[in-house]
Short mmCIF file of C-alpha atoms in Angstrom, two decimals:
data_model
loop_
_atom_site.label_atom_id
_atom_site.label_comp_id
_atom_site.label_asym_id
_atom_site.label_seq_id
_atom_site.Cartn_x
_atom_site.Cartn_y
_atom_site.Cartn_z
CA ARG M 12 123.87 -14.97 1.64
CA LYS M 13 121.84 -13.68 -1.29
CA GLU M 14 122.37 -15.38 -4.64
CA VAL M 15 123.02 -12.08 -6.39
CA GLU M 16 124.36 -9.18 -4.35
CA GLN M 17 124.70 -5.58 -5.31
CA ASP M 18 125.66 -2.46 -3.41
CA PRO M 19 122.32 -0.62 -3.22
CA GLY M 20 123.98 2.79 -3.34
CA PRO M 21 122.93 5.43 -3.93
CA PHE M 22 125.83 6.50 -6.04
CA ASN M 23 125.72 10.26 -6.55
CA VAL M 24 128.13 11.43 -9.23
CA PRO M 25 128.59 14.62 -11.26
CA GLU M 26 127.98 14.71 -14.99
CA GLY M 27 130.98 13.47 -16.92
CA ALA M 28 132.19 11.17 -14.14
CA THR M 29 133.10 7.53 -14.58
CA VAL M 30 131.27 5.18 -12.26
CA ALA M 31 131.52 1.43 -11.77
CA PHE M 32 129.18 -1.08 -10.16
CA ASN M 33 129.99 -4.59 -9.10
CA CYS M 34 127.69 -7.51 -8.59
CA THR M 35 128.62 -10.83 -6.98
CA TYR M 36 126.86 -14.15 -7.48
CA SER M 37 126.99 -17.24 -5.35
CA ASN M 38 126.29 -20.07 -7.80
CA SER M 39 129.40 -21.01 -9.72
CA ALA M 40 127.23 -22.84 -12.28
CA SER M 41 125.81 -19.52 -13.46
CA GLN M 42 126.28 -19.14 -17.17
CA SER M 43 124.49 -16.08 -18.48
CA PHE M 44 124.78 -12.58 -17.15
CA PHE M 45 122.96 -9.34 -17.89
CA TRP M 46 122.58 -5.77 -16.78
CA TYR M 47 119.10 -4.26 -16.80
CA ARG M 48 118.20 -0.65 -16.22
CA GLN M 49 115.10 0.41 -14.26
CA ASP M 50 113.93 3.99 -14.13
CA CYS M 51 111.93 5.18 -11.14
CA ARG M 52 108.45 3.61 -11.13
CA LYS M 53 109.07 1.98 -14.50
CA GLU M 54 109.72 -1.52 -15.78
CA PRO M 55 113.25 -2.98 -16.14
CA LYS M 56 114.80 -2.92 -19.60
CA LEU M 57 117.78 -4.82 -20.92
CA LEU M 58 120.89 -2.66 -20.97
CA MET M 59 123.38 -5.25 -22.12
CA SER M 60 124.37 -8.86 -21.92
CA VAL M 61 127.73 -9.66 -20.33
CA TYR M 62 130.03 -11.92 -22.32
CA SER M 63 133.01 -13.86 -21.03
CA SER M 64 135.44 -11.72 -22.95
CA GLY M 65 133.82 -8.52 -21.77
CA ASN M 66 131.88 -6.22 -24.01
CA GLU M 67 131.36 -2.57 -24.69
CA ASP M 68 128.38 -0.58 -25.94
CA GLY M 69 129.17 3.08 -26.33
CA ARG M 70 129.89 4.52 -22.89
CA PHE M 71 129.01 1.25 -21.16
CA THR M 72 131.45 -1.60 -20.52
CA ALA M 73 130.51 -4.89 -18.90
CA GLN M 74 132.99 -7.44 -17.61
CA LEU M 75 132.77 -10.90 -16.11
CA ASN M 76 135.19 -12.42 -13.65
CA ARG M 77 134.26 -16.10 -13.25
CA ALA M 78 137.07 -16.90 -10.83
CA SER M 79 135.85 -14.30 -8.35
CA GLN M 80 132.19 -14.70 -9.37
CA TYR M 81 131.41 -11.09 -10.09
CA ILE M 82 130.33 -8.94 -12.98
CA SER M 83 130.87 -5.23 -13.35
CA LEU M 84 129.36 -2.34 -15.22
CA LEU M 85 131.41 0.75 -16.04
CA ILE M 86 129.75 3.94 -17.24
CA ARG M 87 132.00 6.60 -18.73
CA ASP M 88 131.14 10.26 -19.21
CA SER M 89 127.94 9.98 -17.13
CA LYS M 90 124.88 11.80 -18.39
CA LEU M 91 121.90 13.06 -16.43
CA SER M 92 119.83 10.51 -18.32
CA ASP M 93 121.92 7.67 -16.85
CA SER M 94 120.18 8.22 -13.50
CA ALA M 95 118.38 4.97 -12.79
CA THR M 96 118.66 1.71 -10.87
CA TYR M 97 120.89 -0.90 -12.46
CA LEU M 98 119.91 -4.52 -11.95
CA CYS M 99 122.37 -7.36 -12.16
CA VAL M 100 120.84 -10.58 -13.54
CA VAL M 101 122.39 -14.03 -13.41
CA MET M 102 121.09 -17.20 -15.02
CA LEU M 103 121.98 -20.87 -14.75
CA TYR M 104 122.70 -22.65 -18.01
CA ASN M 105 119.71 -24.21 -19.75
CA ASN M 106 117.55 -23.55 -16.76
CA ASN M 107 114.74 -21.21 -16.08
CA ASP M 108 116.55 -19.82 -13.06
CA MET M 109 117.00 -16.12 -13.64
CA ARG M 110 118.13 -14.29 -10.52
CA PHE M 111 117.80 -10.55 -10.21
CA GLY M 112 119.88 -8.46 -7.84
CA ALA M 113 118.09 -5.80 -5.79
CA GLY M 114 119.72 -3.08 -7.87
CA THR M 115 122.21 -0.21 -7.51
CA ARG M 116 120.79 3.26 -7.65
CA LEU M 117 122.70 5.90 -9.60
CA THR M 118 122.02 9.62 -9.57
CA VAL M 119 123.95 11.82 -11.97
CA LYS M 120 123.92 15.47 -10.95
CA PRO M 121 124.64 18.60 -13.04
CA GLU H 21 104.33 -1.53 -31.30
CA ALA H 22 105.78 -4.59 -29.59
CA GLN H 23 104.71 -4.54 -25.98
CA VAL H 24 103.50 -6.27 -22.87
CA THR H 25 100.30 -4.78 -21.50
CA GLN H 26 99.40 -5.13 -17.86
CA ASN H 27 96.23 -4.02 -16.19
CA PRO H 28 95.45 -2.41 -13.88
CA ARG H 29 98.41 -0.12 -13.18
CA TYR H 30 97.26 0.55 -9.63
CA LEU H 31 94.92 -1.42 -7.42
CA ILE H 32 93.88 -1.11 -3.78
CA THR H 33 91.84 -3.98 -2.50
CA VAL H 34 90.73 -5.57 0.74
CA THR H 35 91.93 -8.81 2.27
CA GLY H 36 90.20 -11.86 0.82
CA LYS H 37 88.66 -10.25 -2.25
CA LYS H 38 89.67 -12.20 -5.32
CA LEU H 39 91.44 -10.25 -8.04
CA THR H 40 93.06 -10.83 -11.41
CA VAL H 41 95.89 -8.88 -12.97
CA THR H 42 95.90 -9.27 -16.74
CA CYS H 43 98.97 -9.53 -18.96
CA SER H 44 98.99 -9.63 -22.73
CA GLN H 45 101.84 -9.60 -25.25
CA ASN H 46 101.75 -9.05 -28.99
CA MET H 47 105.15 -10.44 -29.91
CA ASN H 48 104.20 -14.12 -30.26
CA HIS H 49 106.58 -14.92 -27.38
CA GLU H 50 106.42 -18.42 -25.99
CA TYR H 51 107.86 -17.61 -22.60
CA MET H 52 105.98 -15.47 -20.06
CA SER H 53 106.48 -14.95 -16.35
CA TRP H 54 105.31 -12.96 -13.36
CA TYR H 55 107.54 -11.23 -10.83
CA ARG H 56 107.02 -9.26 -7.70
CA GLN H 57 109.41 -6.53 -6.69
CA ASP H 58 109.88 -5.52 -3.07
CA PRO H 59 112.38 -3.04 -1.61
CA GLY H 60 115.77 -4.60 -1.01
CA LEU H 61 114.74 -7.97 -2.45
CA GLY H 62 114.93 -7.54 -6.19
CA LEU H 63 112.52 -9.17 -8.56
CA ARG H 64 111.32 -12.61 -7.47
CA GLN H 65 109.61 -14.95 -9.83
CA ILE H 66 106.09 -16.06 -8.96
CA TYR H 67 105.12 -18.30 -11.89
CA TYR H 68 106.30 -18.83 -15.42
CA SER H 69 104.98 -20.40 -18.58
CA MET H 70 107.03 -22.00 -21.35
CA ASN H 71 104.05 -22.21 -23.69
CA VAL H 72 100.29 -22.59 -23.89
CA GLU H 73 98.96 -24.82 -21.12
CA VAL H 74 102.48 -25.17 -19.63
CA THR H 75 102.98 -23.33 -16.36
CA ASP H 76 105.25 -23.85 -13.39
CA LYS H 77 106.04 -22.38 -10.01
CA GLY H 78 108.77 -19.84 -9.51
CA ASP H 79 110.35 -18.89 -6.21
CA VAL H 80 107.32 -17.39 -4.45
CA PRO H 81 104.15 -19.04 -5.83
CA GLU H 82 102.16 -19.26 -2.58
CA GLY H 83 98.88 -17.39 -2.75
CA TYR H 84 98.97 -17.00 -6.53
CA LYS H 85 97.55 -18.83 -9.54
CA VAL H 86 98.10 -18.42 -13.25
CA SER H 87 96.72 -19.79 -16.48
CA ARG H 88 97.96 -19.83 -20.08
CA LYS H 89 95.03 -20.71 -22.31
CA GLU H 90 96.27 -18.58 -25.18
CA LYS H 91 99.81 -17.68 -26.16
CA ARG H 92 99.34 -13.94 -25.75
CA ASN H 93 97.67 -13.90 -22.30
CA PHE H 94 99.02 -14.84 -18.89
CA PRO H 95 96.79 -13.57 -16.10
CA LEU H 96 97.85 -13.60 -12.44
CA ILE H 97 95.11 -14.54 -10.00
CA LEU H 98 95.04 -13.84 -6.29
CA GLU H 99 92.21 -15.96 -4.91
CA SER H 100 92.35 -14.49 -1.40
CA PRO H 101 94.76 -11.56 -1.24
CA SER H 102 96.55 -10.79 2.00
CA PRO H 103 98.53 -7.72 3.10
CA ASN H 104 101.86 -9.50 2.52
CA GLN H 105 101.00 -9.57 -1.18
CA THR H 106 101.19 -5.79 -1.29
CA SER H 107 103.91 -5.27 -3.89
CA LEU H 108 104.86 -4.09 -7.35
CA TYR H 109 104.11 -6.79 -9.93
CA PHE H 110 105.65 -7.19 -13.37
CA CYS H 111 104.70 -9.45 -16.20
CA ALA H 112 107.48 -10.31 -18.68
CA SER H 113 107.73 -12.17 -21.96
CA SER H 114 110.52 -13.31 -24.25
CA LEU H 115 111.24 -15.80 -26.99
CA ASP H 116 112.87 -18.11 -24.48
CA PRO H 117 113.80 -18.16 -20.77
CA THR H 118 117.21 -16.60 -21.35
CA GLY H 119 115.70 -13.54 -22.95
CA GLY H 120 117.79 -14.01 -26.08
CA ASP H 121 119.44 -10.98 -27.66
CA TYR H 122 116.71 -8.60 -26.60
CA GLY H 123 116.14 -9.63 -23.02
CA TYR H 124 112.81 -9.80 -21.34
CA THR H 125 110.09 -7.34 -22.31
CA PHE H 126 108.37 -6.21 -19.16
CA GLY H 127 104.94 -4.73 -18.71
CA SER H 128 104.60 -1.35 -17.04
CA GLY H 129 103.87 -2.88 -13.67
CA THR H 130 100.92 -3.17 -11.32
CA ARG H 131 101.18 -1.60 -7.90
CA LEU H 132 98.94 -3.62 -5.63
CA THR H 133 97.98 -2.63 -2.10
CA VAL H 134 96.02 -5.08 0.06
CA VAL H 135 94.49 -3.59 3.19
#
């Protein structure tokens, strides 16, 4: 079993749709969680950190469920510019052990 | 502009011919690392460095070397490249291993093909 698992997609959604991705992690000692965005042929960039209480940044909402060991990313009112691959990242506390998921590909269509 | 600069962007080489991929950052970051990205596998860490002269192996260090003689530079060296090292490589830097509030800053990537 992979340490960080994501549905690879692709998710094809129309503009304005709401779409959600899940990511599961296997190590219960994981303490820090992030979502990165990677455009085609480009480098990953931090989208948002995921806090225990959940957090929101504009149209993006991230949530953490420690009991079930998954994190989620919700995108509301999808824009064409949201088309990208979304990488789930999990880190053990006080440890250089950052694990990247293989990514979920999203395509938003007109 | 704050950035991580990797060179070259694209490289095709032959098996066994030593090569170096350079990485330089201008943000005075202490932490730097190298990743390779392969389809379906996500980014896997090759080596990382917590500071000058401090380097350590990541998950897939075999066939690679690094050095950190200066804070800003962290070159990746393939002494004898093989076809299974064909991949997309990213250098990253940050203030600390967690990435802090701003996450990792990645270079633009180096697409390496070994024939």
